[in-house]
XYZ file of C-alpha atoms in Angstrom:
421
model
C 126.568 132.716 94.421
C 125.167 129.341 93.444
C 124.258 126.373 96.498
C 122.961 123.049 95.786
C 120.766 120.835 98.221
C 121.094 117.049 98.209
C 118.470 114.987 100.002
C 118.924 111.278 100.236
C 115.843 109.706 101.687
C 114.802 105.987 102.221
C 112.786 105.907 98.503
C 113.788 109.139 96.799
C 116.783 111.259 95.706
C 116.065 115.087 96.107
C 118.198 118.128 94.440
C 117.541 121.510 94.734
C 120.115 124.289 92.956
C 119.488 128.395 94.150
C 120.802 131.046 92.274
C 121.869 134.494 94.162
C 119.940 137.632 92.934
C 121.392 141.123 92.502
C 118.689 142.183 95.541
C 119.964 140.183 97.600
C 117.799 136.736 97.123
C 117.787 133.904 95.274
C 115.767 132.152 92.710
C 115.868 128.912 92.345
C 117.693 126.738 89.478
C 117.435 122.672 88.587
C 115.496 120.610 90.719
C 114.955 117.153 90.724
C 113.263 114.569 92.729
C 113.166 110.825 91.494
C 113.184 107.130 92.804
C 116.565 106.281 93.528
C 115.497 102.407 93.581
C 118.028 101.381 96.479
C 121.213 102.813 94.735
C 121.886 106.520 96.101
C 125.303 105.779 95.400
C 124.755 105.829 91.377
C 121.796 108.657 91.915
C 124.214 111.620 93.517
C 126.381 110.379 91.206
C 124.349 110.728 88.070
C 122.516 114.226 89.354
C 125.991 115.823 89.958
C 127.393 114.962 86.367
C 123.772 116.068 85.076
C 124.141 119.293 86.586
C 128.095 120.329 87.163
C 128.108 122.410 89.837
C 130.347 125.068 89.044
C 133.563 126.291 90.550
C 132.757 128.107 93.699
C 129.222 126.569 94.349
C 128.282 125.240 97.747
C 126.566 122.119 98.501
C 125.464 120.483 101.337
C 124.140 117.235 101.472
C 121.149 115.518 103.977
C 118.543 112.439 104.513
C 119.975 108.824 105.548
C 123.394 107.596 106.703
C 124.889 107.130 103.041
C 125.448 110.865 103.486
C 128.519 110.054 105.431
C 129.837 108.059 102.468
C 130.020 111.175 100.789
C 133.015 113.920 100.370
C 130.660 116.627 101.086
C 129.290 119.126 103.715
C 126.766 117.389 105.857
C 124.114 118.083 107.921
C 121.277 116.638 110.131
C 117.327 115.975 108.355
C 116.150 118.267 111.193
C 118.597 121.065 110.687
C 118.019 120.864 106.901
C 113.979 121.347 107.946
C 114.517 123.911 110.206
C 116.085 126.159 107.742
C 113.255 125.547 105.344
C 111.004 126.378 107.865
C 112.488 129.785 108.654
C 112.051 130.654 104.747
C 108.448 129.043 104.766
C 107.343 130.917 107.807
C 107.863 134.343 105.908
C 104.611 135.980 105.454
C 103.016 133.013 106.034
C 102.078 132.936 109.717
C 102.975 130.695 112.355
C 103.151 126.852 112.004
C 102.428 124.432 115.055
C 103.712 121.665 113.626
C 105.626 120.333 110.357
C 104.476 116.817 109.403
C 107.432 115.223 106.668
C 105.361 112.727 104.907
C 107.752 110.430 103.209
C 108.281 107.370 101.398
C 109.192 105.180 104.577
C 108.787 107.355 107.385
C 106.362 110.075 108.676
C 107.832 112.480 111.426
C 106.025 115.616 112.780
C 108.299 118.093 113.918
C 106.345 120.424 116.926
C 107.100 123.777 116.269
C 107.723 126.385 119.688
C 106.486 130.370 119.249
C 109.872 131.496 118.098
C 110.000 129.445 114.920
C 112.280 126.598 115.783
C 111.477 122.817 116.274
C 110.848 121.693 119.644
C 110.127 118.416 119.478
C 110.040 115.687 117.197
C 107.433 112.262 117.133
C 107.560 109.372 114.814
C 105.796 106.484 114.420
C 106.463 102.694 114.995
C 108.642 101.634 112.083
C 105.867 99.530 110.172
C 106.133 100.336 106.639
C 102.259 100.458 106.403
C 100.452 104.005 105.326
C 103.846 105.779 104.257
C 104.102 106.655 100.358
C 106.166 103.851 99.051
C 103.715 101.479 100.414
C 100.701 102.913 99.169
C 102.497 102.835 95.509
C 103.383 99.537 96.252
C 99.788 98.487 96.752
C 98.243 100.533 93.637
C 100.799 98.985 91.435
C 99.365 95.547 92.612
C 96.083 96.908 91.269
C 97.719 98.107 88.211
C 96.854 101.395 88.918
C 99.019 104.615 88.225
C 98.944 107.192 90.283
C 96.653 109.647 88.771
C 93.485 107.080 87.977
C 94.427 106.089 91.236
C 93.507 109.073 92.933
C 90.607 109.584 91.137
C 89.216 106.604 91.620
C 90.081 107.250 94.769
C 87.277 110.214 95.119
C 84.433 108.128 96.983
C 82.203 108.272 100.074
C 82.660 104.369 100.633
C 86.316 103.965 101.109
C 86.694 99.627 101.864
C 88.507 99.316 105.367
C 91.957 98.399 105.799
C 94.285 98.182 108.710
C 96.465 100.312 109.267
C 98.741 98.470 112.399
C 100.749 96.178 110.097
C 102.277 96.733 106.449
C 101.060 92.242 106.312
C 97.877 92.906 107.798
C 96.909 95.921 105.294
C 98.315 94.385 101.916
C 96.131 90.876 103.316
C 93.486 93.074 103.166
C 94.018 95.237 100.172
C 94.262 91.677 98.319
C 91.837 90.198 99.745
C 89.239 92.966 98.989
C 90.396 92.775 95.439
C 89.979 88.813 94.760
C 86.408 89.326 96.257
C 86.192 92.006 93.260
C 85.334 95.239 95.623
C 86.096 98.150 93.314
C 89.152 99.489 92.821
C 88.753 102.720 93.782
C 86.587 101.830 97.220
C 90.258 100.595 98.028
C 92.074 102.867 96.990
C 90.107 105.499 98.969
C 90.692 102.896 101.851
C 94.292 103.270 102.012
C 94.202 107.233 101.963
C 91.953 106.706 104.723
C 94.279 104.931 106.920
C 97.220 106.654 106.184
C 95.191 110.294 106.831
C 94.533 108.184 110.095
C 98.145 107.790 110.745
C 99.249 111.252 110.905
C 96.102 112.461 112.580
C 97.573 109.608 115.484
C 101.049 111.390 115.314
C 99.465 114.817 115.700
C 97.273 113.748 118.698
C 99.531 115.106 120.998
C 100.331 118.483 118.875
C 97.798 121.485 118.365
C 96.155 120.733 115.289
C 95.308 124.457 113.688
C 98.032 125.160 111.050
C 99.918 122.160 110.146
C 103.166 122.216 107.058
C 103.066 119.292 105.363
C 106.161 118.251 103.431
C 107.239 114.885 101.399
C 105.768 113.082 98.152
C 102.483 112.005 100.138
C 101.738 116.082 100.322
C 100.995 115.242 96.642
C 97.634 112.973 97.964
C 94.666 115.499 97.221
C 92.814 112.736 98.547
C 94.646 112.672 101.584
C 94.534 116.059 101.961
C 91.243 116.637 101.846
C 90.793 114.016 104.580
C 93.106 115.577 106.924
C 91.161 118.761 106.096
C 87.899 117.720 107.548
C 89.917 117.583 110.784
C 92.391 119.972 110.666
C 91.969 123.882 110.121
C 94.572 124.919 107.868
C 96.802 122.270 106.375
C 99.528 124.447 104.200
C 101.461 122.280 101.447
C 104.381 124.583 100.473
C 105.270 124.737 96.848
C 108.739 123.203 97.643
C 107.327 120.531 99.582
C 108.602 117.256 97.144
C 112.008 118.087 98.448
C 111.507 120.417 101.200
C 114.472 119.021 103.076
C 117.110 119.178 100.002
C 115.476 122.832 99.825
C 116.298 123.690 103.517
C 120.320 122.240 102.693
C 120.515 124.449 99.865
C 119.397 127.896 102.081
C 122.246 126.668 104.524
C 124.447 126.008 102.068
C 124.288 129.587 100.949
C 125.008 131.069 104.807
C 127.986 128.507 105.407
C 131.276 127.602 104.611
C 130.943 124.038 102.878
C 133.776 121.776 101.645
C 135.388 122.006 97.650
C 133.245 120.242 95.555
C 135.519 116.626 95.260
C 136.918 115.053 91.758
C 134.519 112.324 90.268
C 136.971 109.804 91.665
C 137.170 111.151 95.257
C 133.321 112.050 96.058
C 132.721 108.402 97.877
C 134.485 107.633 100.919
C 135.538 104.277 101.542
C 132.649 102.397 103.177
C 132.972 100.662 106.211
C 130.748 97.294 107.069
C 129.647 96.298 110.457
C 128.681 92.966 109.522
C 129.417 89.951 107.869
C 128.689 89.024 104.148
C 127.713 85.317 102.661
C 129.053 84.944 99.277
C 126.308 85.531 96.640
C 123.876 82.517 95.374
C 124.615 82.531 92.120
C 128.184 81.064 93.574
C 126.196 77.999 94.504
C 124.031 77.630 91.700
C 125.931 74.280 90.795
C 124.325 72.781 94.398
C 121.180 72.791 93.037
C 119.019 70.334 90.790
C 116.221 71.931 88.675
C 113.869 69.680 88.421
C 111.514 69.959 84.847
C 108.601 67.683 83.431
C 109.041 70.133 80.269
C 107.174 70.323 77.124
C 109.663 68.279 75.053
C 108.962 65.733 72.598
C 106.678 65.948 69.604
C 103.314 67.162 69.655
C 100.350 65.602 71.068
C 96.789 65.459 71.895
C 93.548 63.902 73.764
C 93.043 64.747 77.547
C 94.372 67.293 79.322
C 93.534 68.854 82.892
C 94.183 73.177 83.361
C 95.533 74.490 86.776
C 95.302 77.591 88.144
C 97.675 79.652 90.008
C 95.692 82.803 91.240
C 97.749 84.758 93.682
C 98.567 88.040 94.906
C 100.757 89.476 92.629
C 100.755 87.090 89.473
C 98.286 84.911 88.141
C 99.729 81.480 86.512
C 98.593 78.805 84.626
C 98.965 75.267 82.853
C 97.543 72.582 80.633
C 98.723 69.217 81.874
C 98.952 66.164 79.879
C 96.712 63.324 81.561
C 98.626 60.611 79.886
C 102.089 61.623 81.309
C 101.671 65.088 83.091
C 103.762 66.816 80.781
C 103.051 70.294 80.395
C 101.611 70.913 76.963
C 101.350 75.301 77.399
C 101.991 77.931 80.551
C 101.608 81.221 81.175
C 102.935 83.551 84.005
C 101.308 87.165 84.121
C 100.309 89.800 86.563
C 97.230 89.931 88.519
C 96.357 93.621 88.938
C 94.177 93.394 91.272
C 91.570 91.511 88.787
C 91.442 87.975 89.565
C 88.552 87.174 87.112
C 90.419 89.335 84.265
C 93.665 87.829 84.821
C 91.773 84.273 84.491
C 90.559 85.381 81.724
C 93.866 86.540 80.378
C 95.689 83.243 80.745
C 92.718 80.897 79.464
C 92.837 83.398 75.658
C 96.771 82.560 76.310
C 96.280 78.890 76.623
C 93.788 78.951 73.870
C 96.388 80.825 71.583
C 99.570 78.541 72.298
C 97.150 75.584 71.342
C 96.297 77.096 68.059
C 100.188 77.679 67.067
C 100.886 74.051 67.869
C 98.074 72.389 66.533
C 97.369 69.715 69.095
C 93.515 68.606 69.551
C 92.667 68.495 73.109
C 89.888 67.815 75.650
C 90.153 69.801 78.976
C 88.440 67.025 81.380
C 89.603 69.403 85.161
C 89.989 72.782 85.804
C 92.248 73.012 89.556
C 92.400 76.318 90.976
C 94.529 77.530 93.781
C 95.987 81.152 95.136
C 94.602 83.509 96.988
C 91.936 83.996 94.316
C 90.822 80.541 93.931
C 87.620 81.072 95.554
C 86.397 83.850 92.853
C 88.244 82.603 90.057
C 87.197 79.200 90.877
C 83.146 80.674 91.242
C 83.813 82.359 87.857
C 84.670 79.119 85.912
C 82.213 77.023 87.562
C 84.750 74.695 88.882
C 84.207 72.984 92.392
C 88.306 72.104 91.889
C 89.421 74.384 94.623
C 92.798 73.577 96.248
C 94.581 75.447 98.903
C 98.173 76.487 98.161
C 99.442 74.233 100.655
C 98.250 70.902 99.455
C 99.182 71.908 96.290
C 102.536 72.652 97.067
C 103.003 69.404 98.611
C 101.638 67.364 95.816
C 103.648 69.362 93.150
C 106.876 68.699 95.245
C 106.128 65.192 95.783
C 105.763 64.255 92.554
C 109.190 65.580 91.399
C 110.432 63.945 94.825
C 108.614 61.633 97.078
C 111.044 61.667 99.944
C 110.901 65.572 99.760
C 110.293 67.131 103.884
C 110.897 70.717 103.336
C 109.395 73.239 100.887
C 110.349 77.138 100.550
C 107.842 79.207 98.681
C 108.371 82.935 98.131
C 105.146 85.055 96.866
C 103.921 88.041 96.099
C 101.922 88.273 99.065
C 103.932 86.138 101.798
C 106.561 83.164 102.071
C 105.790 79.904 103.735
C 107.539 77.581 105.191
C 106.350 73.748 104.859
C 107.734 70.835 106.332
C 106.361 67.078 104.965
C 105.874 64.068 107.056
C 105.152 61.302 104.925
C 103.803 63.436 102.571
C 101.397 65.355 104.727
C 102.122 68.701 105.026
């Protein structure tokens, strides 16, 4: 007889298919854990018409509310865990705890002598130290994940908080634009979030620990937790442990015919109210352009900077009628003084295709950058993104009171009074 677990979590879709043995056990078939990007709807979806489960097959389905959209046995993250447990637990000794290391949440589950969970802890519901923050924040530094664990491998890890998901990526970012290496950062986020579930274990015997969820894949983080645990046991299932432990039950209980394509999804109810998409009111809004059009020109020109966060930007301005003569728009990755770099050989090459002669007289740097890239180019033009917000808007309109900005690294709000922000 054939079972099939489904795990929906916050970040990831688990599947996990076991095949009965003629002695009586099971091996295991498919399994599959990817990114479900915010769409578990079109993820179940896809894995069930990858895979076909065939007639007489039992699935049961766990992880986050959507499971009740679903036309399918259900059952509870911590029943799912406890069954995965029981199976983990044979031959391998007693567990005191189960930490489920995910990619928004980390939960320990205290374990009691007979086996079975007795407790449960999580923490606050900050997004800092879980796993799809710390991808988050090595994608910023164009890392993968690989070079970023091995740069990762370092007695000097930089410090970074670990009390607010803001606070940390401020100081990831900040670290970076002051060019500490990439790696003494990386090494400082392990840190922290080794930190985290030492804090959730402080009330929990810390001798033999199961961790479970992508994070268990962290060898950096594991070895930290190692130094201060005894025996920290990553089971071989543990990138979908909890799909794993629905499949097991699925094999001891009744579950519900597998649904027609058409009726899997249940109708989905909505608590709250819905505004009607922006794009309705695109025609409410005036896009304002000082463009590149007109024929080609020359003679002065002044080059701003846009270092921030997550993209670097920059411009060559006209100084005879601020026109923009060339832009570019790229990412940052974690290099301020590279992506500089970057967009002044862009500049340089959009110049070359259009032929105009020009004189750069200013170089105006702003962003969370500016101070480096501004030190790098020799430039004493440093502007904070504020004041260049307001002159930008003003110039397009001078009555202008209000400016949104939405970045990489936070939104503002700024509100004009006679043109002082």
């Amino acid at each position: 007889m054939k079972s099939i677990g489904i795990c929906i979590g916050a970040t990831t879709l688990s599947a996990v298919e076991l095949d009965g043995t003629d002695s009586g056990g099971f091996r295991e078939g498919f399994v599959s854990s990817s990114a479900h990007a915010g769409n578990p709807r079109e993820a179940v979806r896809s894995i069930l018409e990858r895979y076909r489960p065939a007639d007489g097959c039992r699935i049961a389905v766990t992880g986050r509310k959507f499971r009740g959209l679903l036309n399918l046995t259900s059952i509870s993250e911590p029943e799912a865990v406890e069954r995965a447990l029981r199976a983990s637990l044979d031959g391998n000794g007693p567990f005191e705890a189960l930490v489920s290391a995910g990619g928004e949440t980390f939960l320990v589950y205290r374990i009691g002598p007979d086996g079975r969970i007795s407790g449960i802890h999580t923490g606050n519901k900050c997004a800092s130290g879980t796993g799809e923050f710390f991808l988050q924040q090595i994608r910023r530094l164009g890392l993968g994940l690989p070079e970023a664990l091995s740069l990762a491998r370092t007695d000097d890890p930089y410090r970074v908080s670990g009390r607010c998901s803001v606070f940390c990526k401020s100081d990831c970012t900040h670290a970076a634009n002051k060019g500490i290496p990439k790696g003494r950062i990386t090494a400082g986020l392990c840190r922290m979030m080794a930190g985290k579930i030492l804090e959730l274990l402080r009330q929990t015997a810390r001798e033999r620990i199961l961790l479970v969820g992508g994070v268990a894949r962290n060898e950096v983080l594991l070895d930290l937790l190692r130094r201060e645990i005894r025996t920290v046991t990553v089971p071989p299932q543990a990138a979908y442990f909890e799909a794993w432990g629905a499949a097991l039950w699925a094999r001891e209980n009744d579950t519900v015919p597998f649904p027609s394509p058409e009726s899997l999804f249940r109708a989905e109810h909505r608590s709250f109210h819905f505004l009607n998409p922006l794009a309705d009111s695109a025609s409410r809004v005036d896009f304002r352009s000082n463009g590149n059009e007109g024929p080609p020109t020359g003679g002065d020109v002044v080059l701003g900077l846009d270092v921030g966060s997550t993209t670097t930007k920059a411009v060559l301005l006209a100084v005879a009628d601020s026109r923009i003569l060339a832009s570019v728009y790229l990412r940052t990755g974690g290099d301020p003084v590279g992506a500089s770099r970057s967009c002044y050989a862009e500049l340089v090459r959009q110049m070359e295709r259009s032929g105009r002669a020009i004189r750069i007289t200013g170089l105006g740097v702003t962003g969370s950058g500016r101070q480096i890239a501004a030190l790098h180019a020799g430039t004493p033009g440093i502007v904070n993104e504020i004041i260049a917000h307001a002159t930008a808007a003003r110039f397009f309109d001078p009555e202008v009171d209000t400016i949104f900005e939405i970045g990489g690294q936070d939104a503002k709000y700024t509100h004009l009074v006679n043109g002082v922000p």
